[in-house]
XYZ file of C-alpha atoms in Angstrom:
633
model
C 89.537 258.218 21.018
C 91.255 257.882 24.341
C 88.551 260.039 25.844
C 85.855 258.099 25.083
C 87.947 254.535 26.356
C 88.857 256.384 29.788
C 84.751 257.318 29.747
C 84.277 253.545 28.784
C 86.752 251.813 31.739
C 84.524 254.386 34.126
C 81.571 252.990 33.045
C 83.066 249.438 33.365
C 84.323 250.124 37.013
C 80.908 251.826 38.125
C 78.516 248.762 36.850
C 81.247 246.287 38.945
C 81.155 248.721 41.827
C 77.744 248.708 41.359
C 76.709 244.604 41.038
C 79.639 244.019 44.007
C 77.584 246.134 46.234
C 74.208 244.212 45.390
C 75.983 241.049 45.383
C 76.854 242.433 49.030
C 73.540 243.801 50.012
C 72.178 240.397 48.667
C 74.371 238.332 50.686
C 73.524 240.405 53.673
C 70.129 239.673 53.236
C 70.530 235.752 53.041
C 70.006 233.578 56.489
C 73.212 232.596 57.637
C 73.914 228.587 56.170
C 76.297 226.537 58.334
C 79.077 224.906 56.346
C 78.892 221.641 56.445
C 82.933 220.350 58.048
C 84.720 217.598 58.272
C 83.464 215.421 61.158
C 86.756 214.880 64.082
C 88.114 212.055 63.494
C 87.471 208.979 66.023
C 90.445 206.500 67.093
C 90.065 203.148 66.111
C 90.070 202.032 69.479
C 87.098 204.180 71.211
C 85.102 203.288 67.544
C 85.622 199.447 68.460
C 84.572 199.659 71.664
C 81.526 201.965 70.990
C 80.606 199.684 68.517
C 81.045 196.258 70.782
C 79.446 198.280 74.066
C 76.558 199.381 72.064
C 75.836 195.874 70.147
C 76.298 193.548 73.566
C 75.695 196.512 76.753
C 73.398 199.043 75.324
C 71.861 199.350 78.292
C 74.657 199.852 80.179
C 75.026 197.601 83.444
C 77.974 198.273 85.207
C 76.469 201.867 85.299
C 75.085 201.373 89.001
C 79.144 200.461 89.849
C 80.599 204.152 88.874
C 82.541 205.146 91.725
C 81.893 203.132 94.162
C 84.164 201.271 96.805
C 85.474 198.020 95.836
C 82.537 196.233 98.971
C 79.949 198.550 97.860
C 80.914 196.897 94.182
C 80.578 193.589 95.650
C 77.178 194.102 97.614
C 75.933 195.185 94.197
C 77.407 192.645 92.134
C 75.742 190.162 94.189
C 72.616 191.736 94.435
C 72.736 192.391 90.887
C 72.270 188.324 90.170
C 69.719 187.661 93.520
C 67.539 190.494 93.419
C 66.121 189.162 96.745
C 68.658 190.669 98.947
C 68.066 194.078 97.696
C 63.839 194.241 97.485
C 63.918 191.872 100.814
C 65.621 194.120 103.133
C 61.917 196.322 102.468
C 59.811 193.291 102.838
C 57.130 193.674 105.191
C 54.590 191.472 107.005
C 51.743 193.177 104.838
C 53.332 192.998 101.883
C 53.372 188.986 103.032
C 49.686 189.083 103.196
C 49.694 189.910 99.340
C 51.773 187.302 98.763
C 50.648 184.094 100.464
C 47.234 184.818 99.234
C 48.163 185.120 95.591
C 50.736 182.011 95.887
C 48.052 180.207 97.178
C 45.478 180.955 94.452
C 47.944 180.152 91.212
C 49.236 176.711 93.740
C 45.716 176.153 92.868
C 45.797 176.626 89.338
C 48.945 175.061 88.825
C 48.364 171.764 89.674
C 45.641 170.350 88.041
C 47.075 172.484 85.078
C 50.942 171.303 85.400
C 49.831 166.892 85.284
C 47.989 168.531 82.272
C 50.658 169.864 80.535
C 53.165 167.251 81.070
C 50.717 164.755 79.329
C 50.619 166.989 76.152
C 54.930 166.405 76.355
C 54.229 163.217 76.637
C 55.519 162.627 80.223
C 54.538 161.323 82.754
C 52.060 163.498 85.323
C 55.125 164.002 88.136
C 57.187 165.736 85.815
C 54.755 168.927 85.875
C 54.164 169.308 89.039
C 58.475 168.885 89.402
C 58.153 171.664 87.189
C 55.846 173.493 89.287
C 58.486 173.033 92.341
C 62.069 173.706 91.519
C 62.061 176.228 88.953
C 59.623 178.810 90.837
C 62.244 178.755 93.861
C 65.485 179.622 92.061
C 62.945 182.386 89.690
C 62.165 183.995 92.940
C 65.847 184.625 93.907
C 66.638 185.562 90.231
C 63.932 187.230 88.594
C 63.176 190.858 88.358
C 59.818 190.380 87.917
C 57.332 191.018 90.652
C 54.352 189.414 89.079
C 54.998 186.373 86.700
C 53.946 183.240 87.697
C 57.045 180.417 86.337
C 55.870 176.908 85.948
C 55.076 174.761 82.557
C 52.854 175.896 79.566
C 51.025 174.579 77.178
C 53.487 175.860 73.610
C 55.921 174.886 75.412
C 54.692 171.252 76.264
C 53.384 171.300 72.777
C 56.618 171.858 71.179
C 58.491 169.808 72.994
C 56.168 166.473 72.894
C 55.707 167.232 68.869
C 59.499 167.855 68.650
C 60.849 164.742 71.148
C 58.492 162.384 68.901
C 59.704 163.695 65.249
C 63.544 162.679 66.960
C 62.334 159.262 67.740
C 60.102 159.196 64.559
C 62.524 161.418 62.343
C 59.971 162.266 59.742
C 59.961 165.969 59.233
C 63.681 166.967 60.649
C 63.777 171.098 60.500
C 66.942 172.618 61.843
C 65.196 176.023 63.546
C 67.036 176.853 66.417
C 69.629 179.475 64.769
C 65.994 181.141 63.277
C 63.972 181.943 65.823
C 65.069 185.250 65.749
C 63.304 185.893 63.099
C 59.924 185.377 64.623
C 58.241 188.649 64.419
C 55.404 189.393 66.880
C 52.952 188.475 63.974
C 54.406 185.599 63.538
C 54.246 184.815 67.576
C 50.779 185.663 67.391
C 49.817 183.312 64.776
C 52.039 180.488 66.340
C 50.163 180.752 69.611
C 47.160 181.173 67.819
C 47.495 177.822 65.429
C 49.135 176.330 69.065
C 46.508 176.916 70.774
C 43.957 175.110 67.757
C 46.295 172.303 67.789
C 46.762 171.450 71.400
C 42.799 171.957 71.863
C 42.117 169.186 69.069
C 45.011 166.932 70.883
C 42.569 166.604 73.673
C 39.962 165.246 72.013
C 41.376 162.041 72.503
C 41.075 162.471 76.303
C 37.628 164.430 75.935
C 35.753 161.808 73.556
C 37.732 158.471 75.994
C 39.079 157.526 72.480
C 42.529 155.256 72.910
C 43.505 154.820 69.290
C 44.741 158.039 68.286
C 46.767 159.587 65.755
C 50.271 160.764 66.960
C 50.321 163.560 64.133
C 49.137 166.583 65.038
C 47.921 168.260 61.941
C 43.875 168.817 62.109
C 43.329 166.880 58.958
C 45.066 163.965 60.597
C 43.414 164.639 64.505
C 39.795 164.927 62.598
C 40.052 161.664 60.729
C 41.186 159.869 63.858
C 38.577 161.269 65.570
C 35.192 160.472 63.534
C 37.416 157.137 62.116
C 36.327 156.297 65.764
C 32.949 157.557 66.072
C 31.041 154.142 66.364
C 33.446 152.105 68.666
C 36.220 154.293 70.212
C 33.818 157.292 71.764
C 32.880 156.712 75.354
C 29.860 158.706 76.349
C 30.485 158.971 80.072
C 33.736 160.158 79.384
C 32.381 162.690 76.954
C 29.751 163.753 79.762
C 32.541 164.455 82.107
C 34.629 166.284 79.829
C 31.636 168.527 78.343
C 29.976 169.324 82.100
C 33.287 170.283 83.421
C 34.354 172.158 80.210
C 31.055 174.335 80.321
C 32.005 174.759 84.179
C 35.391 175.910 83.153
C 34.407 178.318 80.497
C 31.488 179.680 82.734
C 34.217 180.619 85.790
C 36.432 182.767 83.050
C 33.889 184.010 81.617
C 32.714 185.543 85.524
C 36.038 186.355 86.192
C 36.604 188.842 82.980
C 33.356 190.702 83.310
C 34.286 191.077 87.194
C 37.598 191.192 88.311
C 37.081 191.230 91.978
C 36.057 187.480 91.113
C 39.330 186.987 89.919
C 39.582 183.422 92.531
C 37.078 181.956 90.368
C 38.289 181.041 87.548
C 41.387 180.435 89.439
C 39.726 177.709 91.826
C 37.814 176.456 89.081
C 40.643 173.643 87.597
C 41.230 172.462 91.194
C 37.226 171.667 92.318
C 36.710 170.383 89.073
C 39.383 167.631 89.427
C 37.984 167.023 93.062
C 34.766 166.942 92.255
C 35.236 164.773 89.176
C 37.714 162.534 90.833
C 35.389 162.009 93.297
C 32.489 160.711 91.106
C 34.743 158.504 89.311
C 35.776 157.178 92.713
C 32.643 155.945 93.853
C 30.746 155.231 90.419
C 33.684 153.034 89.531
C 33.696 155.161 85.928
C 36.909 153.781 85.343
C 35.525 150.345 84.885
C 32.790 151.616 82.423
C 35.960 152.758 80.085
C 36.642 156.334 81.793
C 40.315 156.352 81.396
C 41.563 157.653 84.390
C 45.198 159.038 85.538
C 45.932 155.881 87.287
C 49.383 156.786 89.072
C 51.789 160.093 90.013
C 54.816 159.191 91.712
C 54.672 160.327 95.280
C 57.626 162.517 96.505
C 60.098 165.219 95.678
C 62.178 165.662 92.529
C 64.477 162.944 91.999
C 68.095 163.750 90.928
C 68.375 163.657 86.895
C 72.173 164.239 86.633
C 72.419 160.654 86.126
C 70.453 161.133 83.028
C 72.371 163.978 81.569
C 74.425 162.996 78.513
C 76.889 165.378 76.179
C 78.004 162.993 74.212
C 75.678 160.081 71.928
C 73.214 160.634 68.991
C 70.625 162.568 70.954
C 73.078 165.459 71.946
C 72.768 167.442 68.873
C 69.057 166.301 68.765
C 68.575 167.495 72.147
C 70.224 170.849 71.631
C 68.676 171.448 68.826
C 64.662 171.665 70.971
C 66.473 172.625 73.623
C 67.238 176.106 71.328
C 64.007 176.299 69.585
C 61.896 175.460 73.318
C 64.306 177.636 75.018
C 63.930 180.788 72.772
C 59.683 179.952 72.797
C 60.064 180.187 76.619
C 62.377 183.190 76.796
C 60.028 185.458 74.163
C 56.708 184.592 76.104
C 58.485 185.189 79.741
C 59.754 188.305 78.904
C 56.709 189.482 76.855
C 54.509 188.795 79.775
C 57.163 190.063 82.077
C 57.293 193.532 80.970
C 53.165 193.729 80.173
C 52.659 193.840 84.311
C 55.571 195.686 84.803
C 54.428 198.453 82.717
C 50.924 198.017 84.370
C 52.777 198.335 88.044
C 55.308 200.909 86.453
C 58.849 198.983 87.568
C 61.432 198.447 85.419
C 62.126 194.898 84.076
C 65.512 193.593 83.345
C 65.608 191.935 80.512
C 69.592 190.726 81.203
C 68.354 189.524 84.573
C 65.386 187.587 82.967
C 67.367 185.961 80.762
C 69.931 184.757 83.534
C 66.951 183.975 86.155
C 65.095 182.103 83.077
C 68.751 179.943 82.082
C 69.789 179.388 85.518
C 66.058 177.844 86.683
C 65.804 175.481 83.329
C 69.424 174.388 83.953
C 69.184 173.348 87.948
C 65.380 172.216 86.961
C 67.015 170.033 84.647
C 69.091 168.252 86.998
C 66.269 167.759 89.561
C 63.500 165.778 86.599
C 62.288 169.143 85.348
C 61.302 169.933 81.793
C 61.334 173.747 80.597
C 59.150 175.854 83.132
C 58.434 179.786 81.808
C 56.222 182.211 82.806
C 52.342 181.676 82.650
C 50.389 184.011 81.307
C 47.155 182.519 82.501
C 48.590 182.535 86.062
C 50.997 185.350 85.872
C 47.594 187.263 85.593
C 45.579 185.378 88.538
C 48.741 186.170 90.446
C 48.353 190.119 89.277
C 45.185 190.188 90.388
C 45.541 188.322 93.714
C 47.098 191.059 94.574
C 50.769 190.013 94.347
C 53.343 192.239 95.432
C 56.842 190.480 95.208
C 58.449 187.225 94.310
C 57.139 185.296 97.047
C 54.042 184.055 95.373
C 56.582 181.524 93.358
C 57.454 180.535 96.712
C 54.353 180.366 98.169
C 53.459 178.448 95.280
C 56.312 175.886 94.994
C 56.131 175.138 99.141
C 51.470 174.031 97.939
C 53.475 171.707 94.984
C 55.981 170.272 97.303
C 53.332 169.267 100.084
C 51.551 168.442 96.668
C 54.372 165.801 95.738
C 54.662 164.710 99.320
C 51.085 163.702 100.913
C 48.227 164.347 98.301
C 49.731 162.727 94.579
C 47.499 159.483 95.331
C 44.214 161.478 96.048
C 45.062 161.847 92.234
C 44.521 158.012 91.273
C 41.471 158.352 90.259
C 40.824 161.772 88.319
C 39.783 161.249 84.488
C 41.738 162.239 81.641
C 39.071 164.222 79.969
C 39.317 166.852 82.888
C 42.778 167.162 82.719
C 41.454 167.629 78.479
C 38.991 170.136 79.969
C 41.253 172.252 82.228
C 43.868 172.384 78.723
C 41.383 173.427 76.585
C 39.955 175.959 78.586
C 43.512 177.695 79.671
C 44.973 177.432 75.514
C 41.766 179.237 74.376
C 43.112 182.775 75.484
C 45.832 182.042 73.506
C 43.450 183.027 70.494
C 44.163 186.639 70.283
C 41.678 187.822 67.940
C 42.296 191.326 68.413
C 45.516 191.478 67.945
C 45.091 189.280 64.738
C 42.644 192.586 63.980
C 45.272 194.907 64.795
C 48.073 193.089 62.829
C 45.802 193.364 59.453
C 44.987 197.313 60.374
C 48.865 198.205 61.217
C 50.634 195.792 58.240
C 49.643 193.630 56.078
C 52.637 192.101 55.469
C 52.659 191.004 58.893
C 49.408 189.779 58.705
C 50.919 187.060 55.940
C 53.752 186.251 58.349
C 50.991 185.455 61.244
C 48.419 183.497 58.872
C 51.196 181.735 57.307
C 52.116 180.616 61.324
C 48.946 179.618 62.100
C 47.807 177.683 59.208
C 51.330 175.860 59.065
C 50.917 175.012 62.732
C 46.998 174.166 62.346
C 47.385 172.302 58.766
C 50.902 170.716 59.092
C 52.638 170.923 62.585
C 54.381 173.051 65.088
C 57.289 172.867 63.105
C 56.234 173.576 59.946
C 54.213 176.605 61.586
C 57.411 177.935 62.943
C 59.516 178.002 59.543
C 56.666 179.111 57.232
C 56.839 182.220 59.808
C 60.469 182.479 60.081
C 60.837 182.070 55.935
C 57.994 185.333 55.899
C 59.611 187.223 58.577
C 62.843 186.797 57.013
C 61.446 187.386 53.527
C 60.143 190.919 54.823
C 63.431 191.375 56.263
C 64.891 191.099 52.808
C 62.529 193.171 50.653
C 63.016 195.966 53.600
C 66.746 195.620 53.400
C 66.853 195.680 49.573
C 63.897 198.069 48.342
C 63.905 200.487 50.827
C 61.476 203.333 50.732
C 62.181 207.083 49.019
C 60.367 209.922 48.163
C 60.326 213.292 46.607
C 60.174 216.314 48.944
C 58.405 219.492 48.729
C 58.131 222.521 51.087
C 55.286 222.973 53.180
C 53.685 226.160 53.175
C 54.610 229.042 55.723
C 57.482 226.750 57.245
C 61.392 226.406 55.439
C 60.268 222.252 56.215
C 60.834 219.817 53.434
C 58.580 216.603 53.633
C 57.397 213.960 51.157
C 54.158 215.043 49.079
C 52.093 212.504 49.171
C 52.130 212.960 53.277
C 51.853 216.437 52.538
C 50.210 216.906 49.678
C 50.012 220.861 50.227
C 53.461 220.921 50.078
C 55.033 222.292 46.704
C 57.724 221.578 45.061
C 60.781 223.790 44.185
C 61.337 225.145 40.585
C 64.493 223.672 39.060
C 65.416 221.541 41.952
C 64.532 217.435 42.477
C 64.737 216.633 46.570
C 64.801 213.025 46.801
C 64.949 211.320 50.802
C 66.190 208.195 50.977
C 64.901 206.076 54.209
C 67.603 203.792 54.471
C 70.846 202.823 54.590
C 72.988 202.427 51.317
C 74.430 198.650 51.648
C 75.660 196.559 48.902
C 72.051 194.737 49.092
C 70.129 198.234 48.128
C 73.020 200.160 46.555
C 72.296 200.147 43.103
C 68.283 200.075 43.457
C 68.538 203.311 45.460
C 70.412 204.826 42.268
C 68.077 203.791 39.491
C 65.206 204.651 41.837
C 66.504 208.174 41.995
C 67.006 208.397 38.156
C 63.858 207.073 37.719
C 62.147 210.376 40.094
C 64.077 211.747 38.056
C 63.063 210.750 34.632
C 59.973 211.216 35.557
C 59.983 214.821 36.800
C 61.828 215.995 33.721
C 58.900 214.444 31.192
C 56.286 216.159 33.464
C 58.622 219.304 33.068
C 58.857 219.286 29.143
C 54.696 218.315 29.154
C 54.028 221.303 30.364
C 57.370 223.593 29.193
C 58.361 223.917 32.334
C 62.211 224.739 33.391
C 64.387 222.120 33.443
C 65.718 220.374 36.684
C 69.566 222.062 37.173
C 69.853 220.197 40.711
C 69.553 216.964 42.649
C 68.664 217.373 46.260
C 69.361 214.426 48.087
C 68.099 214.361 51.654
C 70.199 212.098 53.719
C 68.691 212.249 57.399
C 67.740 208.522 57.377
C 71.287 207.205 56.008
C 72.734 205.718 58.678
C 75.186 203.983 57.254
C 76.989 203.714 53.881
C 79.391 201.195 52.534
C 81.889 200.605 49.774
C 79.008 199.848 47.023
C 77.143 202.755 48.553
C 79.923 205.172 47.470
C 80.401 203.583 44.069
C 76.658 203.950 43.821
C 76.715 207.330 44.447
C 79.771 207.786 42.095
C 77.735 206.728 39.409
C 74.980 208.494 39.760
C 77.029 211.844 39.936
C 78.573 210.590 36.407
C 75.090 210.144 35.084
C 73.591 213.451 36.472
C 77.073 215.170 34.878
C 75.615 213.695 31.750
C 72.434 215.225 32.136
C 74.097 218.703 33.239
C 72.369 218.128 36.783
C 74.724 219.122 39.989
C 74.403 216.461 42.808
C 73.466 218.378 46.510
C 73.757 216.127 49.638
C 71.715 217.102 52.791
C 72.611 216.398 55.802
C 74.602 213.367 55.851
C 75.348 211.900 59.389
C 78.669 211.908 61.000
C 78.936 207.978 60.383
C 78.530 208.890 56.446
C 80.063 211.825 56.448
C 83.298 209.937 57.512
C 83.090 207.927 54.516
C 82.265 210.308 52.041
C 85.175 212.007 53.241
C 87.727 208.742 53.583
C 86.672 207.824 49.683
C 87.518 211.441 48.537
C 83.606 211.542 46.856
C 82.894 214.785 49.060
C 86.341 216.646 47.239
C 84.939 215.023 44.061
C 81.431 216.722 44.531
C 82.785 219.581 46.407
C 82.053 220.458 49.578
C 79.986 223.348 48.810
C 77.707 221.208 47.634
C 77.101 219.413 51.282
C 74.425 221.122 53.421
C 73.207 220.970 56.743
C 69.524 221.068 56.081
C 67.463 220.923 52.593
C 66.623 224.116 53.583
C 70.027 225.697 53.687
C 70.785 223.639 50.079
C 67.954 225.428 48.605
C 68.612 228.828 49.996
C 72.021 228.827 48.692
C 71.443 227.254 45.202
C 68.025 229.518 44.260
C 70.340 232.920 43.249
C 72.583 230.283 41.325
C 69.594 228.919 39.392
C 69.525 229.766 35.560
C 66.138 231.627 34.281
């Protein structure tokens, strides 16, 4: 009897020997798996300021100031808001060349264009070429831009003559300022697009010599105006000037995109055409046959508008409220085309410097009888291919509209209103961007909602309209992206230890007994509790495809936490929960590679100790190599 339990505690201590040493010999053979730690704990102080330096300075300007002398810091602070004294100490007489013949060009393009464009804000024709003066000088000083070309535009005109006339005729009062930045590009797109529709049927009136017309801008409204006045209010030599000089226009851009070297063309187009026109008005006497004519510009330089400036009365609120919404317009398309021929030239543009260059020029302009000047794409491109090479076009450019404002405004007496129509339409119909309309529908077609909704609200109601039916879709995007974010169910791929969704991959397999979920967002309060169903629902669904087909059962819940970048308090309850739930199910909960932001919280709520913190991996890969030995037949 005690023979054969000594022979039986032998046998007992051989087989543990025995399964020790392949336990051993198994462990040996593993990969090594990192533990997952807890992350070193920030300060509260260097979090706050991380936070505040990465939200407001992310690119970091006061980097160029690192240990240097307190006049060195100076120099650079100065040049730092007048770029001039920093590129000018290079400038050269060639590089002047460049210049004076590019200024020169867009000084041509500018002026007919500019008493254009202050007709469509319903001013009067002085205040674009003011525009076309003051603004470009302080710019040149400011900018960091080597290329753009400041002065009014046409959206911009737009918005503010539709805006200025809804405050004096409060019909349709929209509050929009705070939400303009929720335009997407889309939405830009289909704003310049339905802009550019709108301001070309405002100039019929001046096109067709029609003088009863409709102040609404909606195309409905312009069209009825417009054949309401077919029999009496057309004026055929009006219409013939318009037409001739229109198909003159079109034919110059048209020569100047199939050959660039003829980029003057198309440039010098807008100017002969008011010359030439004016000129046949002058000595046909048109304007006595009913060819409505520009009659007057106010000779001389800006006059001083701080007279004019009010902050208190019932138009202050009014007037910040388009200053905003014009403002922001101005900003997004300066910057936009800012950065396209910067990236062309390969220089860096600063967008912090832009914005200051853009404020400070709008501010002075609007104490010298400006209204908002921006960059021009139309002649930010003529002055690209002019051949350009600094700042000193805008110069250039403004010295052609002061001598402008000083000797030639009356030569101007006489030039028709349907050319100034003409030279409008033809520079708003690149605003059109088909392509990119094309592209939109190919990338997203969410965004291609957001930009038809833009257009067709700017085309079938007005600019205003336009704007919030894209702001409501952008934001509405924003929401659905913020509250159903994306997840998926990972598999390996073959030959690799690489986990990544199946339906990318669809060669990729999945792993017996385990679920690997990826969620592609972060867990807020707004997506915390769709996130968990979601995941039960994967995982519903895997364990009826399981039992279809007697399949083993799912024992663990991968989930792959890469994209989290963030968690909050309803994030951890959510998580909480769905541990109870998979407990339920007899299902352990793996997390994968939660970020040190998340890992901090997991940690701070005491969920990691609840799950364990074997049960926190580095990689999927590392989760599954360490839970496949565990996994029951």
């Amino acid at each position: 009897m005690s023979s054969t339990r000594v022979t039986n505690e032998e046998d007992i201590t051989r087989t543990a020997s025995s399964r020790t040493a392949s336990s051993r010999r198994h462990s040996e053979n593993l990969p090594y798996v990192h533990k997952v730690g807890v992350p070193p704990k920030q300060s509260l102080l260097k979090e706050i300021t991380y936070t505040l330096k990465e939200t407001f300075f992310h690119d970091d300007p006061l980097r160029p100031f690192k240990d240097q002398s307190s006049s060195r810091k100076l120099v650079l602070g100065i040049q730092s808001i007048f770029p001039i004294l920093d590129w000018g100490r290079h400038y050269s007489l060639s590089k002047f060349k460049g210049d004076l013949i590019a200024g020169l060009t867009i000084a041509s393009l500018c002026i007919p264009q500019d008493i254009g464009y202050a007709k469509l804000a319903n001013l009067d024709p002085q205040f674009g070429l003011y525009s076309s003066f003051v603004p470009p000088l302080i710019y040149a000083f400011m900018g960091s831009s080597r290329d753009i070309a400041i002065g009014p535009v046409a959206v911009v005109s737009l918005l503010l003559g539709t805006m200025l006339q809804d405050e004096i005729d409060p019909k349709n009062k929209l509050e929009l300022g705070f939400l303009i930045d929720f335009l997407s590009h889309a939405a830009i797109v289909g704003f310049m697009a339905g802009a550019s529709i709108t301001i070309s049927l405002q100039q019929l009136k001046g096109l067709l010599g029609i003088k009863k017309f409709t102040k609404k801008t909606d195309i409905v409204s312009v069209m009825r105006s417009v054949w309401t006045n077919v029999h009496h209010g057309w004026n055929w030599q009006t219409i013939l000037i318009g037409l001739t000089f229109l198909a003159f226009l079109l034919l110059a851009k048209y020569i100047g995109k199939k050959n660039r070297k003829l980029f003057w063309v198309p440039a010098i187009a807008p100017l002969i055409s008011v010359i030439i026109s004016t000129f046949f008005v002058y000595i046909t006497h048109a304007n006595k046959k009913g060819v409505q004519i520009v009659n007057h510009i106010e000779q001389g330089i800006n006059p001083s508008s701080l007279n004019k400036i009010y902050f208190t009365g019932d138009y202050l609120a009014k007037g910040f409220r388009i200053g905003v919404v014009a403002g922001m317009i101005a900003l997004t398309e300066a910057v936009a085309i800012g950065r396209t021929f910067a990236a062309m030239k390969d220089y860096h543009l600063d967008g912090n410097k832009e914005m200051v260059a853009l404020g400070t020029m709008n501010v002075i302009g609007s104490m010298t009888s400006c209204y908002v000047a921006t960059g021009s794409f139309s002649r930010s491109a003529v002055n690209y291919m002019a051949g350009c090479n600094t700042a000193v076009a805008n110069i250039v450019m403004s010295c052609v509209v002061l001598l402008t404002l000083l000797v030639i405004t009356p030569l101007f007496k006489y030039t028709p209103n349907a050319i100034l129509a003409s030279i409008i339409i033809s520079a708003v119909l690149g605003l059109f961007d088909i392509d990119a309309m094309i592209l939109i529908w190919k990338i997203d077609k969410f965004d291609f909602v957001a930009c038809m909704g833009a257009f067709f609200g700017v085309v079938f109601s007005s600019v205003e309209m336009g704007l919030l039916i894209a702001v409501a879709i952008s934001f509405a995007k924003i929401l659905l992206q913020v509250t159903r974010p994306r997840t998926a169910v990972l598999g390996k791929v073959p030959r690799t230890s690489v986990y990544r969704n199946i339906q990318q991959y669809p060669e990729a397999t999945k792993v017996p007994g385990v679920l690997i979920i990826r969620v592609d967002s972060a867990i807020y309060f707004s997506n915390s509790n769709y996130i968990r169903e979601r995941i039960l629902r994967w995982l519903t669904d895997e364990e009826d495809k399981l039992q279809e087909n007697n399949l083993p059962r799912i024992q663990y819940l991968v989930v792959e936490m890469s994209p989290v970048t963030d968690i909050d308090t309803s994030g951890i309850h959510s998580l909480e929960d769905l541990y109870k739930s998979l407990q339920k199910r007899e299902i352990q909960l793996i997390l994968a590679n939660p970020g040190q932001v998340v890992l901090d919280k997991l940690h701070a709520s005491d969920f990691a100790n609840v799950i364990g913190d074997d049960k926190i991996f580095l990689t999927v890969a590392d989760a599954i190599t360490t839970l496949a030995p565990k996994m029951e037949p």
